[in-house]
mmCIF file of C-alpha atoms in Angstrom:
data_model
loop_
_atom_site.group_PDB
_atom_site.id
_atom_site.type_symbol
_atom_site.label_atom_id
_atom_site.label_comp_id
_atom_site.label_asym_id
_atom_site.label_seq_id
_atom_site.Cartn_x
_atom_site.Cartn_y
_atom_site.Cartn_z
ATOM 1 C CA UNK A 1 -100.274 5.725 -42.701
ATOM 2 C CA UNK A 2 -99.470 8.080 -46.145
ATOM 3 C CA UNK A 3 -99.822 11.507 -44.772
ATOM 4 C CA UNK A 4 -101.112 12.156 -47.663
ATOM 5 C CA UNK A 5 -103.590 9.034 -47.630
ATOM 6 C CA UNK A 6 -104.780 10.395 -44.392
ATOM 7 C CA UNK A 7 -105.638 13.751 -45.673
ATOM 8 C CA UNK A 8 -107.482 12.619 -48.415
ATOM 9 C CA UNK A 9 -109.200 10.179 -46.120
ATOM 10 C CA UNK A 10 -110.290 12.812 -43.904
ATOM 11 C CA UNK A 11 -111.111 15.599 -46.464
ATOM 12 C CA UNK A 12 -113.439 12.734 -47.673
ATOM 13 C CA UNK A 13 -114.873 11.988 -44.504
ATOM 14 C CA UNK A 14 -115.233 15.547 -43.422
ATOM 15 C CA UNK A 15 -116.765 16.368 -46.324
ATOM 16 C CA UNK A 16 -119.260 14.158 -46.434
ATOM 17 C CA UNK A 17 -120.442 14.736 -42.602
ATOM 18 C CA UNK A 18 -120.585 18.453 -44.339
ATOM 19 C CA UNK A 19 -122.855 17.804 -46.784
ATOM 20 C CA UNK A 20 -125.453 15.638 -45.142
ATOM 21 C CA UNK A 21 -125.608 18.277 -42.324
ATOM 22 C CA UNK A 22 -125.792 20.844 -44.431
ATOM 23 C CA UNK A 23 -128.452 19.553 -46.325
ATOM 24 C CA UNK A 24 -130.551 18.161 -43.520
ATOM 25 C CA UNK A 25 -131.253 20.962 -40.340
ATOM 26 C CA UNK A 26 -127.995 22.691 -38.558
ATOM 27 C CA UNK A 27 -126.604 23.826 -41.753
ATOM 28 C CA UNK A 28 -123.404 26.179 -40.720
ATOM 29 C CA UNK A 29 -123.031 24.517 -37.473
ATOM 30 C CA UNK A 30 -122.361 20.994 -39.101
ATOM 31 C CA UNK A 31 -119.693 22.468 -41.293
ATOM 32 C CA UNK A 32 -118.005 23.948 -38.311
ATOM 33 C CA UNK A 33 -118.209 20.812 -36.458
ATOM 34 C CA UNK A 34 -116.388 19.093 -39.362
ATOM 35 C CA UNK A 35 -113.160 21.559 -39.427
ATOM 36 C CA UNK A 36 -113.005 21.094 -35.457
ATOM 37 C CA UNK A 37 -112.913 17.116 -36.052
ATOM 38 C CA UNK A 38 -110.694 17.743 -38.777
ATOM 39 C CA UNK A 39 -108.337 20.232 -36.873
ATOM 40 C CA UNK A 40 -108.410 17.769 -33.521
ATOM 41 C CA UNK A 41 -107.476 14.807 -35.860
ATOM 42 C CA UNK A 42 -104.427 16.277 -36.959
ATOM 43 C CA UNK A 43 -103.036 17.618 -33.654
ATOM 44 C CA UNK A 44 -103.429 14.042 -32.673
ATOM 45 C CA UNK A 45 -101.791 12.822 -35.510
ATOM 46 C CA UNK A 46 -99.028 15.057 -35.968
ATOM 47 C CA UNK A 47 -97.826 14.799 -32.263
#
């Protein structure tokens, strides 16, 4: 896959899971679980 592609993908993705748990209970601790799924997805993928 488009490095690029994939970023986008996931900057879509993780932004999304970001907003719904923002806006529903958690708040802060939805955001943070986003970068950590974000930052785990591209150690995997740049390996």
């Amino acid at each position: 896959m488009n490095p690029i592609a994939f970023t986008l993908v996931w900057a879509g993705v993780l932004g999304f899971i970001g907003m719904v748990g923002y806006a529903s209970e958690g708040g802060p601790a939805w955001v943070f679980a986003a970068i950590v799924l974000a930052a785990i997805a591209f150690m995997i993928r740049w390996r």
